[in-house]
């Protein structure tokens, strides 16, 4: 690995200053589970690493029935899994975080890192898309809020500018009878990168769908929403048949490729299957809310 | 820039200071700087778990953590598992149940299993398999490892 | 009669804690990468990004100028090599030193992406890495060939210009070797068949997947003597190969075998040991440590095993008798000749007694890393094809797949494919063990919404014998030590020490086993070929008997009788003459000093009498019809161990090999892009099974004594990997109602099969 400096600020301000101080060559390190591998492979060569794990507001998980969730970007996935609040209000996002890597990885890997690494296959991204999450970004020019669907710009790239970092992820409070679910397809049962991931969040009004959002991973250059599939469901009863149809519509949103992890043909097929399953799973949970 | 950093930490219960370059991982710091070669290198990408240590009680791949990040933390390595000459029940059961063949994966499995039993003293087979999924073993087919963890749990519960 | 099956052993067959276990659970055991010496440097290898290119120039000046860099070497720094073979493994394996040197560091062409080009030693691994980036290599890319069938066609890009077609000696070819085994009248055989099944199968390259990266620590000061610490399966192999590449007499190289973190055959050859020594030599004799990265070892030349194309045609009568078999096997050798296709050719059909067969094998060069051994090398590919076809034949005959196999089974006296008649073997017994297992007798329950299937398959492996040395030292306290040259990769210290303990009447823990360096023990072939418990065990057995012979003499002295009048029974010297009470080793040991001095037993063996091994695997799978993902629900493996010295470690070999076979069946494969770069060169994407992917693996040890060994021992290390790919394929085929022909049966591949079936 190349040489670099390392700083561990304790406030967002300090972090922003440090990040802005070294041109394009400063980077946030959180869990390091993506970044250190990229540095070892000389894919990234930052001269300065800014460790954000010691910044209190980036480690917080707080929920307010009106304001919704503030989820610190540096919260490691294992803490998401251990949070009662997360399980209660965002079970789908929680299960997505708990799918990342192994327990060793989850002890380090952060939700913000998963987002900012911006892999098309990142597991929490479809789940964040489904719940309508917003990235709270702080930089030299101040604070801005970017919805996750506007965050990604390509494989491994996003809207963050020089000196900016994601401080928190904000998620609106779930409406009554709302729940989310995330499912992925991997050939093994753990320790694998999604061939396809699907997150769904469903709000029910009686037995009809009042609102729905579907996020997909690993089937396009970035994680994407599947708006057609979601719209189709509005006002309908969510059952095998409608979920199946929504799955077919989700396939139309996907533009998968062949790679070492799977073929485009297979991915397109599985998008439908997982969308259906995620929707049925979310609805099942929503009924109990 | 290449100036070494002083890291004050606690390793296996002992307050420890060491000097490392920022680019040295915790694994390198343990092995090359401190001579604690019990933690093994299998991949350097977080995939095999041979380098697993506990950081403040949580299992972590020490290959994916910088040495400088150990500041102020409590690190437990396989060398710190036994109390003096008294083996940890996991170590004892790994021996009795023939849970190691080549043994390169053993330190990592022991640490992951310890992290599990510390939190969940009475895990099911499925929970054990889940907790150990970040550790690869190519020799044993895992059967005897899973059994040893079950048996250690029994011993620790006085069953 | 007292046979290994009836004899009441005291130690053999028990399950003591292994002697080296404590060090391994407390983190004290030293593996190769754990060694350090003052002044040590770190070495790294620069590897080619091209799969096929001419090296026009290599400029190392900038790298050498980087502070901290102490040496840079290339192929030209090896002693000049020829193609004249160097022999190892008791003369059974020939190494082409020019190929060996050219594979470790490319000569004038790189032949696969990941091929070593130059190496650097520096004061830290990070500096060494930085130096690699400063080495300037000019390449001229050449056309490449990755596909096995393409490589065999006339007009394919040629990898080795010196290879010529067998039939047309002036035509270049990528076919590096052709093998044929035949017997009987194949045409007549098929005419007599009522049922004929013919299929083509395909498998991809797979990696051994040992967790410990290859490593070497070389010390080569100017005095002409070199020392290398390394995690190797074959210290004496490393010695001859390193000496050859460095141009040293063999005896000038000392190899110190470190603990080893798995090898499965791949660590029987050298990967970086000669480079570490070369770098040390060029760095003024400073120790140089090298540890490969995972990507390096997968892309580079540590050797996966071959991908293959396998065509098998077999015919049987309605009554279920196989009357003819024809097989055509092509294996990828990688960039240099030497796939295990010949082993595939003579193991594939060996479980069966077939009158008429014809087997053709081709060793084919492709622009991929040179293959190296992997547990029962060559056998798994061949068995995959044969066992799938046998399954189909059994089905078509309306027979139980195990009954069909038993009806056609090889047994004592059957002439094997290789020619010689089988001694007593346990093929039928392993089939019966599966038939009688709880698992087989429990019908597989179907569940709604899933496809479930059950499959069986069997496998054969020849096992190895060859040379081993052993020394047993008796201590004054009545304990003993055992010194061998066999690296302990999975409990062999324990099993060889148990043999000594049994003979000497000691407890297992009273015999301390040690693995010595190549200066301190006689020649010993590598830990491979399932040979350690068998051959080194035999050496230990004989060395213990050498001790017994001497102890009888000492007892005779004590009793003042002639040694002929002393017997050794159940670990005690017994006087046949006067009524003196028996003397145990514990009682004799303190008297050694006064009866003639220390006692050391020695034995050097060239072990013949190898007992072939058979295994059978039974597996239940469940398939998600929508995602085409296969889950293994239950798995039982039966294997003939001859005699299980330490049953736990025998079971461990069976379970471990089975799981490697399951990985091969389900998800493991090398995935290349069109430029010849391995895309999945990490554990994350190579997808070996984790413990969450598996059930418990139920072992059934079968003991049919090997008549060629005093304790009945057969090797147990390899054969268990052979059946699972076919067993899984048979189970999946049953579940989905279509014949599976390609490995791995990964979700995207199985999805295609399911989609085709749905139409
Ligand atoms: C063995 C293994 C298995 C894995 N399995 C999965 C998996 O199943 N699913 C999955 O989705 N991922 C997986 N990953 C990838 C990785 O663990 C996740 O993406 C993880 O969430 C990254 O978080 P981190 O905190 O480690 O990020 P880091 O590596 O610290 O950072 C990642 C990137 O984001 C930037 N960054 C981090 N935090 C911020 C911030 N707050 N503001 C701005 N930029 C920031 C960094 O500069 C860097 O570029 C796996 C990784 C490994 C090693
Ligand atoms: S070496 Fe750290 S996970 Fe493999
Ligand atoms: S015992 Fe060898 S890898 Fe686990």
JSON list of N, CA, C and O in Angstrom, two decimals, chain C residues 57-74:
[
{"chain": "C", "resi": 57, "resn": "UNK", "atom": "N", "xyz": [11.43, -6.20, -23.43]},
{"chain": "C", "resi": 57, "resn": "UNK", "atom": "CA", "xyz": [12.50, -5.71, -22.55]},
{"chain": "C", "resi": 57, "resn": "UNK", "atom": "C", "xyz": [12.00, -5.58, -21.13]},
{"chain": "C", "resi": 57, "resn": "UNK", "atom": "O", "xyz": [10.80, -5.41, -20.89]},
{"chain": "C", "resi": 58, "resn": "UNK", "atom": "N", "xyz": [12.92, -5.68, -20.21]},
{"chain": "C", "resi": 58, "resn": "UNK", "atom": "CA", "xyz": [12.60, -5.44, -18.79]},
{"chain": "C", "resi": 58, "resn": "UNK", "atom": "C", "xyz": [13.65, -4.46, -18.27]},
{"chain": "C", "resi": 58, "resn": "UNK", "atom": "O", "xyz": [14.84, -4.73, -18.37]},
{"chain": "C", "resi": 59, "resn": "UNK", "atom": "N", "xyz": [13.20, -3.33, -17.75]},
{"chain": "C", "resi": 59, "resn": "UNK", "atom": "CA", "xyz": [14.13, -2.35, -17.20]},
{"chain": "C", "resi": 59, "resn": "UNK", "atom": "C", "xyz": [13.89, -2.21, -15.70]},
{"chain": "C", "resi": 59, "resn": "UNK", "atom": "O", "xyz": [12.82, -1.79, -15.27]},
{"chain": "C", "resi": 60, "resn": "UNK", "atom": "N", "xyz": [14.89, -2.57, -14.93]},
{"chain": "C", "resi": 60, "resn": "UNK", "atom": "CA", "xyz": [14.71, -2.61, -13.47]},
{"chain": "C", "resi": 60, "resn": "UNK", "atom": "C", "xyz": [15.41, -1.43, -12.77]},
{"chain": "C", "resi": 60, "resn": "UNK", "atom": "O", "xyz": [15.40, -1.36, -11.55]},
{"chain": "C", "resi": 61, "resn": "UNK", "atom": "N", "xyz": [16.00, -0.53, -13.57]},
{"chain": "C", "resi": 61, "resn": "UNK", "atom": "CA", "xyz": [16.82, 0.52, -12.96]},
{"chain": "C", "resi": 61, "resn": "UNK", "atom": "C", "xyz": [16.08, 1.38, -11.95]},
{"chain": "C", "resi": 61, "resn": "UNK", "atom": "O", "xyz": [16.55, 1.60, -10.84]},
{"chain": "C", "resi": 62, "resn": "UNK", "atom": "N", "xyz": [14.89, 1.85, -12.37]},
{"chain": "C", "resi": 62, "resn": "UNK", "atom": "CA", "xyz": [14.14, 2.74, -11.49]},
{"chain": "C", "resi": 62, "resn": "UNK", "atom": "C", "xyz": [13.78, 2.03, -10.18]},
{"chain": "C", "resi": 62, "resn": "UNK", "atom": "O", "xyz": [13.84, 2.62, -9.11]},
{"chain": "C", "resi": 63, "resn": "UNK", "atom": "N", "xyz": [13.40, 0.80, -10.32]},
{"chain": "C", "resi": 63, "resn": "UNK", "atom": "CA", "xyz": [13.03, 0.04, -9.12]},
{"chain": "C", "resi": 63, "resn": "UNK", "atom": "C", "xyz": [14.22, -0.08, -8.19]},
{"chain": "C", "resi": 63, "resn": "UNK", "atom": "O", "xyz": [14.11, 0.10, -6.97]},
{"chain": "C", "resi": 64, "resn": "UNK", "atom": "N", "xyz": [15.37, -0.36, -8.75]},
{"chain": "C", "resi": 64, "resn": "UNK", "atom": "CA", "xyz": [16.58, -0.53, -7.93]},
{"chain": "C", "resi": 64, "resn": "UNK", "atom": "C", "xyz": [16.97, 0.77, -7.22]},
{"chain": "C", "resi": 64, "resn": "UNK", "atom": "O", "xyz": [17.62, 0.74, -6.18]},
{"chain": "C", "resi": 65, "resn": "UNK", "atom": "N", "xyz": [16.59, 1.88, -7.81]},
{"chain": "C", "resi": 65, "resn": "UNK", "atom": "CA", "xyz": [16.95, 3.17, -7.20]},
{"chain": "C", "resi": 65, "resn": "UNK", "atom": "C", "xyz": [16.02, 3.57, -6.05]},
{"chain": "C", "resi": 65, "resn": "UNK", "atom": "O", "xyz": [16.33, 4.47, -5.29]},
{"chain": "C", "resi": 66, "resn": "UNK", "atom": "N", "xyz": [14.87, 2.91, -5.94]},
{"chain": "C", "resi": 66, "resn": "UNK", "atom": "CA", "xyz": [13.94, 3.26, -4.86]},
{"chain": "C", "resi": 66, "resn": "UNK", "atom": "C", "xyz": [14.58, 2.92, -3.51]},
{"chain": "C", "resi": 66, "resn": "UNK", "atom": "O", "xyz": [15.03, 1.80, -3.30]},
{"chain": "C", "resi": 67, "resn": "UNK", "atom": "N", "xyz": [14.61, 3.90, -2.58]},
{"chain": "C", "resi": 67, "resn": "UNK", "atom": "CA", "xyz": [15.23, 3.61, -1.29]},
{"chain": "C", "resi": 67, "resn": "UNK", "atom": "C", "xyz": [14.54, 2.42, -0.62]},
{"chain": "C", "resi": 67, "resn": "UNK", "atom": "O", "xyz": [13.32, 2.35, -0.58]},
{"chain": "C", "resi": 68, "resn": "UNK", "atom": "N", "xyz": [15.34, 1.53, -0.10]},
{"chain": "C", "resi": 68, "resn": "UNK", "atom": "CA", "xyz": [14.80, 0.35, 0.56]},
{"chain": "C", "resi": 68, "resn": "UNK", "atom": "C", "xyz": [14.84, -0.89, -0.31]},
{"chain": "C", "resi": 68, "resn": "UNK", "atom": "O", "xyz": [14.74, -2.01, 0.17]},
{"chain": "C", "resi": 69, "resn": "UNK", "atom": "N", "xyz": [14.99, -0.71, -1.61]},
{"chain": "C", "resi": 69, "resn": "UNK", "atom": "CA", "xyz": [15.03, -1.86, -2.52]},
{"chain": "C", "resi": 69, "resn": "UNK", "atom": "C", "xyz": [16.45, -2.43, -2.52]},
{"chain": "C", "resi": 69, "resn": "UNK", "atom": "O", "xyz": [17.43, -1.71, -2.67]},
{"chain": "C", "resi": 70, "resn": "UNK", "atom": "N", "xyz": [16.57, -3.74, -2.33]},
{"chain": "C", "resi": 70, "resn": "UNK", "atom": "CA", "xyz": [17.89, -4.35, -2.21]},
{"chain": "C", "resi": 70, "resn": "UNK", "atom": "C", "xyz": [18.22, -5.30, -3.35]},
{"chain": "C", "resi": 70, "resn": "UNK", "atom": "O", "xyz": [19.38, -5.64, -3.56]},
{"chain": "C", "resi": 71, "resn": "UNK", "atom": "N", "xyz": [17.22, -5.77, -4.06]},
{"chain": "C", "resi": 71, "resn": "UNK", "atom": "CA", "xyz": [17.52, -6.67, -5.18]},
{"chain": "C", "resi": 71, "resn": "UNK", "atom": "C", "xyz": [16.32, -6.76, -6.11]},
{"chain": "C", "resi": 71, "resn": "UNK", "atom": "O", "xyz": [15.17, -6.66, -5.68]},
{"chain": "C", "resi": 72, "resn": "UNK", "atom": "N", "xyz": [16.61, -6.93, -7.38]},
{"chain": "C", "resi": 72, "resn": "UNK", "atom": "CA", "xyz": [15.58, -7.23, -8.38]},
{"chain": "C", "resi": 72, "resn": "UNK", "atom": "C", "xyz": [16.11, -8.38, -9.22]},
{"chain": "C", "resi": 72, "resn": "UNK", "atom": "O", "xyz": [17.27, -8.34, -9.64]},
{"chain": "C", "resi": 73, "resn": "UNK", "atom": "N", "xyz": [15.30, -9.37, -9.45]},
{"chain": "C", "resi": 73, "resn": "UNK", "atom": "CA", "xyz": [15.76, -10.51, -10.25]},
{"chain": "C", "resi": 73, "resn": "UNK", "atom": "C", "xyz": [14.74, -10.86, -11.33]},
{"chain": "C", "resi": 73, "resn": "UNK", "atom": "O", "xyz": [13.55, -10.54, -11.21]},
{"chain": "C", "resi": 74, "resn": "UNK", "atom": "N", "xyz": [15.23, -11.52, -12.36]},
{"chain": "C", "resi": 74, "resn": "UNK", "atom": "CA", "xyz": [14.36, -12.01, -13.43]},
{"chain": "C", "resi": 74, "resn": "UNK", "atom": "C", "xyz": [14.79, -13.45, -13.76]},
{"chain": "C", "resi": 74, "resn": "UNK", "atom": "O", "xyz": [15.72, -13.98, -13.15]}
]
